[in-house]
Each structure stands twice: as structure tokens, then as C-alpha cells.
């Protein structure tokens, strides 16, 4: 009887936690399909009686809201979507590539210097706001502000500690004897890593890539302080949907947020089997 009551209590707590976590997602989805007349309704309208896709249309047609008497937005979201894709994909590829070889170097050849991993990880011990200001000054002097090159560079710098540590945990789990056997067969160290090490940790490599992509895709602070007119990303674009006549365009913001969530949900589902193990930083061995 006690066991049954505990099971029911656990189920109730789990349901309450799930409802708490999913409520913001539900509200964003409902707001995304509300007409402008329902955005600030009092009392709040939970589920719109006349759902519409006008908010999604407004993302790519700035004048679409005029049929509701709401002024058009300043620009379409096309540039922001392109900017987020370009910056996130490129910086993720570079971060994982550099982190992969750094992880192999630390795991296989860095046993003598145990402080190296801590030095690398220390780059993530500072708040983004503290790191952003020096980058703004440096990039202003070398002409990299408001450019995708500068944004990609800071994304790589910010995520490299994560990619290195996560990949190191997977390399640590791989027995050295497998690589040594490949070298006995005549392969060089580099070729052994390329043909043996990397293929055997491809699951971890995939999980790390997806995790770093999530970080870059949702990053706001660096994109805000380093972009002006030439560069735009989805998180920065979300803050621009404000007009003098209608105030904050909550429906348009929600529509863009829904579009931004789709790749994150897909990626999160794909990496769930590897993410927990990767984030243990090698503490758990198979």
C-alpha cells in the first residue's frame, strides 16, 4: 500500500513538473497563432477562438499586419534566419574540429600536465557580459565588429571548452590498445587517430556537434553587442519586434520563437542518448 502511494505521489510530482516546464512552450505556441486583438486581452485568452498564421506571414512579409491596423515591422526575419544558420553551422564545425584534436591531444599525450584541461575549462567560468566587452574593443580595432567572421570567431572561442571536454570523455573511454594495434600494423599516429579513434567515437562526436549547435543557435549576448546592421541572428531579431503604435508584437515574437525551437527540439531528441554521458567529462567509464 505504501509502495503504491509513493508511486502515485511520484507520478503526481512528475506530472506537475512536466506541466511547469511545458507551460511556456504551450503559451508561445498559442500566442503564435493569436490575432493582434488577442495578444494583450484581459483576461488572457488561453486558446484563440480564431487561430491565424498572420504572425508567421509577418516574419517574411513586414506589412502583413496592416490588415489588422498594426504598423509593419522594420524588417523581415529572412536575414536573421540566414545569419543564425551561417554563424551556428560554421562555428559549430570549427569548434568541434578544433576540440576533437585538442581532446585527442589531452587524452593521449597530455598526462604529464594535468592543469591543461582546467585552463581550457576556465574560459567558461566568466559571465558572457564580462567576456563580450574586451571582444568588442579588440574587434573594433581590427574591423571585425558587425561581421560574420567576428561573430563566428567569438562563438568558437565561447564553445571550444565544451567541445574539448565532451570529446575528451569519449576519447578517454576508448582503450589505447586499439590505436596501438593500428600503429603496429604500420599506421602513423595521425592515421591511427583518423581511421580508428574518430570512427569509434562517432556517437560522441555527433552528440557534441549537436550540443554545440544548440549553444550557438540560441546565443544572444555576443550577437547583440557585436552586430549592428550587417549581421543579424534570430535571438537578436526577437528583441526588435516593437512598434510605436502597437508596442511589443508578442504574436510575431512567438512565431519566430516557434521557428527557432523546431531545430532545437529535433537536435535535442537526437542527442539525448549521448548528452548525459558526454557532460560527465569522463567521470563515468563503461
JSON list of N, CA, C and O in Angstrom, two decimals, residues 86-111:
[
{"chain": "A", "resi": 86, "resn": "UNK", "atom": "N", "xyz": [24.16, 30.47, -40.77]},
{"chain": "A", "resi": 86, "resn": "UNK", "atom": "CA", "xyz": [25.56, 30.63, -41.17]},
{"chain": "A", "resi": 86, "resn": "UNK", "atom": "C", "xyz": [26.49, 30.61, -39.97]},
{"chain": "A", "resi": 86, "resn": "UNK", "atom": "O", "xyz": [27.48, 29.86, -39.93]},
{"chain": "A", "resi": 87, "resn": "UNK", "atom": "N", "xyz": [26.18, 31.45, -38.98]},
{"chain": "A", "resi": 87, "resn": "UNK", "atom": "CA", "xyz": [27.05, 31.55, -37.80]},
{"chain": "A", "resi": 87, "resn": "UNK", "atom": "C", "xyz": [27.06, 30.27, -36.99]},
{"chain": "A", "resi": 87, "resn": "UNK", "atom": "O", "xyz": [28.13, 29.81, -36.55]},
{"chain": "A", "resi": 88, "resn": "UNK", "atom": "N", "xyz": [25.89, 29.66, -36.79]},
{"chain": "A", "resi": 88, "resn": "UNK", "atom": "CA", "xyz": [25.81, 28.46, -35.95]},
{"chain": "A", "resi": 88, "resn": "UNK", "atom": "C", "xyz": [26.48, 27.26, -36.60]},
{"chain": "A", "resi": 88, "resn": "UNK", "atom": "O", "xyz": [27.26, 26.55, -35.94]},
{"chain": "A", "resi": 89, "resn": "UNK", "atom": "N", "xyz": [26.20, 27.02, -37.87]},
{"chain": "A", "resi": 89, "resn": "UNK", "atom": "CA", "xyz": [26.76, 25.85, -38.54]},
{"chain": "A", "resi": 89, "resn": "UNK", "atom": "C", "xyz": [28.28, 25.98, -38.68]},
{"chain": "A", "resi": 89, "resn": "UNK", "atom": "O", "xyz": [29.04, 25.05, -38.38]},
{"chain": "A", "resi": 90, "resn": "UNK", "atom": "N", "xyz": [28.74, 27.15, -39.13]},
{"chain": "A", "resi": 90, "resn": "UNK", "atom": "CA", "xyz": [30.19, 27.33, -39.33]},
{"chain": "A", "resi": 90, "resn": "UNK", "atom": "C", "xyz": [30.95, 27.27, -38.02]},
{"chain": "A", "resi": 90, "resn": "UNK", "atom": "O", "xyz": [31.97, 26.58, -37.91]},
{"chain": "A", "resi": 91, "resn": "UNK", "atom": "N", "xyz": [30.47, 27.98, -37.01]},
{"chain": "A", "resi": 91, "resn": "UNK", "atom": "CA", "xyz": [31.18, 27.99, -35.73]},
{"chain": "A", "resi": 91, "resn": "UNK", "atom": "C", "xyz": [31.13, 26.63, -35.05]},
{"chain": "A", "resi": 91, "resn": "UNK", "atom": "O", "xyz": [32.09, 26.22, -34.39]},
{"chain": "A", "resi": 92, "resn": "UNK", "atom": "N", "xyz": [30.03, 25.90, -35.22]},
{"chain": "A", "resi": 92, "resn": "UNK", "atom": "CA", "xyz": [29.95, 24.57, -34.65]},
{"chain": "A", "resi": 92, "resn": "UNK", "atom": "C", "xyz": [30.96, 23.63, -35.29]},
{"chain": "A", "resi": 92, "resn": "UNK", "atom": "O", "xyz": [31.65, 22.87, -34.60]},
{"chain": "A", "resi": 93, "resn": "UNK", "atom": "N", "xyz": [31.06, 23.69, -36.61]},
{"chain": "A", "resi": 93, "resn": "UNK", "atom": "CA", "xyz": [32.03, 22.84, -37.32]},
{"chain": "A", "resi": 93, "resn": "UNK", "atom": "C", "xyz": [33.46, 23.14, -36.87]},
{"chain": "A", "resi": 93, "resn": "UNK", "atom": "O", "xyz": [34.25, 22.22, -36.61]},
{"chain": "A", "resi": 94, "resn": "UNK", "atom": "N", "xyz": [33.80, 24.42, -36.76]},
{"chain": "A", "resi": 94, "resn": "UNK", "atom": "CA", "xyz": [35.16, 24.80, -36.35]},
{"chain": "A", "resi": 94, "resn": "UNK", "atom": "C", "xyz": [35.42, 24.41, -34.90]},
{"chain": "A", "resi": 94, "resn": "UNK", "atom": "O", "xyz": [36.50, 23.90, -34.56]},
{"chain": "A", "resi": 95, "resn": "UNK", "atom": "N", "xyz": [34.46, 24.66, -34.02]},
{"chain": "A", "resi": 95, "resn": "UNK", "atom": "CA", "xyz": [34.63, 24.35, -32.61]},
{"chain": "A", "resi": 95, "resn": "UNK", "atom": "C", "xyz": [34.83, 22.86, -32.39]},
{"chain": "A", "resi": 95, "resn": "UNK", "atom": "O", "xyz": [35.71, 22.44, -31.63]},
{"chain": "A", "resi": 96, "resn": "UNK", "atom": "N", "xyz": [34.02, 22.04, -33.06]},
{"chain": "A", "resi": 96, "resn": "UNK", "atom": "CA", "xyz": [34.12, 20.59, -32.89]},
{"chain": "A", "resi": 96, "resn": "UNK", "atom": "C", "xyz": [35.42, 20.07, -33.51]},
{"chain": "A", "resi": 96, "resn": "UNK", "atom": "O", "xyz": [36.08, 19.18, -32.95]},
{"chain": "A", "resi": 97, "resn": "UNK", "atom": "N", "xyz": [35.81, 20.61, -34.66]},
{"chain": "A", "resi": 97, "resn": "UNK", "atom": "CA", "xyz": [37.04, 20.15, -35.31]},
{"chain": "A", "resi": 97, "resn": "UNK", "atom": "C", "xyz": [38.26, 20.45, -34.43]},
{"chain": "A", "resi": 97, "resn": "UNK", "atom": "O", "xyz": [39.11, 19.58, -34.20]},
{"chain": "A", "resi": 98, "resn": "UNK", "atom": "N", "xyz": [38.35, 21.68, -33.95]},
{"chain": "A", "resi": 98, "resn": "UNK", "atom": "CA", "xyz": [39.48, 22.05, -33.08]},
{"chain": "A", "resi": 98, "resn": "UNK", "atom": "C", "xyz": [39.41, 21.28, -31.77]},
{"chain": "A", "resi": 98, "resn": "UNK", "atom": "O", "xyz": [40.42, 20.77, -31.26]},
{"chain": "A", "resi": 99, "resn": "UNK", "atom": "N", "xyz": [38.20, 21.20, -31.20]},
{"chain": "A", "resi": 99, "resn": "UNK", "atom": "CA", "xyz": [38.03, 20.49, -29.94]},
{"chain": "A", "resi": 99, "resn": "UNK", "atom": "C", "xyz": [38.36, 19.02, -30.03]},
{"chain": "A", "resi": 99, "resn": "UNK", "atom": "O", "xyz": [38.87, 18.41, -29.08]},
{"chain": "A", "resi": 100, "resn": "UNK", "atom": "N", "xyz": [38.10, 18.41, -31.21]},
{"chain": "A", "resi": 100, "resn": "UNK", "atom": "CA", "xyz": [38.38, 16.98, -31.40]},
{"chain": "A", "resi": 100, "resn": "UNK", "atom": "C", "xyz": [39.87, 16.70, -31.28]},
{"chain": "A", "resi": 100, "resn": "UNK", "atom": "O", "xyz": [40.29, 15.80, -30.54]},
{"chain": "A", "resi": 101, "resn": "UNK", "atom": "N", "xyz": [40.66, 17.47, -32.01]},
{"chain": "A", "resi": 101, "resn": "UNK", "atom": "CA", "xyz": [42.11, 17.23, -31.96]},
{"chain": "A", "resi": 101, "resn": "UNK", "atom": "C", "xyz": [42.70, 17.66, -30.62]},
{"chain": "A", "resi": 101, "resn": "UNK", "atom": "O", "xyz": [43.67, 17.06, -30.14]},
{"chain": "A", "resi": 102, "resn": "UNK", "atom": "N", "xyz": [42.11, 18.69, -29.99]},
{"chain": "A", "resi": 102, "resn": "UNK", "atom": "CA", "xyz": [42.56, 19.08, -28.66]},
{"chain": "A", "resi": 102, "resn": "UNK", "atom": "C", "xyz": [42.25, 17.97, -27.66]},
{"chain": "A", "resi": 102, "resn": "UNK", "atom": "O", "xyz": [43.06, 17.66, -26.77]},
{"chain": "A", "resi": 103, "resn": "UNK", "atom": "N", "xyz": [41.08, 17.35, -27.80]},
{"chain": "A", "resi": 103, "resn": "UNK", "atom": "CA", "xyz": [40.69, 16.27, -26.89]},
{"chain": "A", "resi": 103, "resn": "UNK", "atom": "C", "xyz": [41.60, 15.06, -27.04]},
{"chain": "A", "resi": 103, "resn": "UNK", "atom": "O", "xyz": [42.01, 14.45, -26.05]},
{"chain": "A", "resi": 104, "resn": "UNK", "atom": "N", "xyz": [41.92, 14.72, -28.28]},
{"chain": "A", "resi": 104, "resn": "UNK", "atom": "CA", "xyz": [42.84, 13.59, -28.51]},
{"chain": "A", "resi": 104, "resn": "UNK", "atom": "C", "xyz": [44.22, 13.90, -27.93]},
{"chain": "A", "resi": 104, "resn": "UNK", "atom": "O", "xyz": [44.84, 13.05, -27.30]},
{"chain": "A", "resi": 105, "resn": "UNK", "atom": "N", "xyz": [44.67, 15.14, -28.12]},
{"chain": "A", "resi": 105, "resn": "UNK", "atom": "CA", "xyz": [45.98, 15.51, -27.60]},
{"chain": "A", "resi": 105, "resn": "UNK", "atom": "C", "xyz": [46.03, 15.46, -26.08]},
{"chain": "A", "resi": 105, "resn": "UNK", "atom": "O", "xyz": [46.99, 14.94, -25.49]},
{"chain": "A", "resi": 106, "resn": "UNK", "atom": "N", "xyz": [44.99, 15.97, -25.43]},
{"chain": "A", "resi": 106, "resn": "UNK", "atom": "CA", "xyz": [44.96, 15.97, -23.96]},
{"chain": "A", "resi": 106, "resn": "UNK", "atom": "C", "xyz": [44.82, 14.55, -23.42]},
{"chain": "A", "resi": 106, "resn": "UNK", "atom": "O", "xyz": [45.50, 14.15, -22.47]},
{"chain": "A", "resi": 107, "resn": "UNK", "atom": "N", "xyz": [43.95, 13.76, -24.03]},
{"chain": "A", "resi": 107, "resn": "UNK", "atom": "CA", "xyz": [43.67, 12.42, -23.54]},
{"chain": "A", "resi": 107, "resn": "UNK", "atom": "C", "xyz": [44.85, 11.47, -23.74]},
{"chain": "A", "resi": 107, "resn": "UNK", "atom": "O", "xyz": [45.17, 10.67, -22.86]},
{"chain": "A", "resi": 108, "resn": "UNK", "atom": "N", "xyz": [45.51, 11.58, -24.89]},
{"chain": "A", "resi": 108, "resn": "UNK", "atom": "CA", "xyz": [46.56, 10.62, -25.22]},
{"chain": "A", "resi": 108, "resn": "UNK", "atom": "C", "xyz": [47.97, 11.12, -24.91]},
{"chain": "A", "resi": 108, "resn": "UNK", "atom": "O", "xyz": [48.87, 10.31, -24.64]},
{"chain": "A", "resi": 109, "resn": "UNK", "atom": "N", "xyz": [48.18, 12.42, -24.94]},
{"chain": "A", "resi": 109, "resn": "UNK", "atom": "CA", "xyz": [49.55, 12.93, -24.81]},
{"chain": "A", "resi": 109, "resn": "UNK", "atom": "C", "xyz": [49.70, 14.00, -23.74]},
{"chain": "A", "resi": 109, "resn": "UNK", "atom": "O", "xyz": [50.77, 14.58, -23.61]},
{"chain": "A", "resi": 110, "resn": "UNK", "atom": "N", "xyz": [48.66, 14.28, -22.98]},
{"chain": "A", "resi": 110, "resn": "UNK", "atom": "CA", "xyz": [48.73, 15.36, -22.01]},
{"chain": "A", "resi": 110, "resn": "UNK", "atom": "C", "xyz": [48.71, 14.91, -20.58]},
{"chain": "A", "resi": 110, "resn": "UNK", "atom": "O", "xyz": [48.34, 15.69, -19.69]},
{"chain": "A", "resi": 111, "resn": "UNK", "atom": "N", "xyz": [49.07, 13.67, -20.31]},
{"chain": "A", "resi": 111, "resn": "UNK", "atom": "CA", "xyz": [49.00, 13.15, -18.94]},
{"chain": "A", "resi": 111, "resn": "UNK", "atom": "C", "xyz": [49.98, 13.85, -18.01]},
{"chain": "A", "resi": 111, "resn": "UNK", "atom": "O", "xyz": [49.75, 13.95, -16.80]}
]
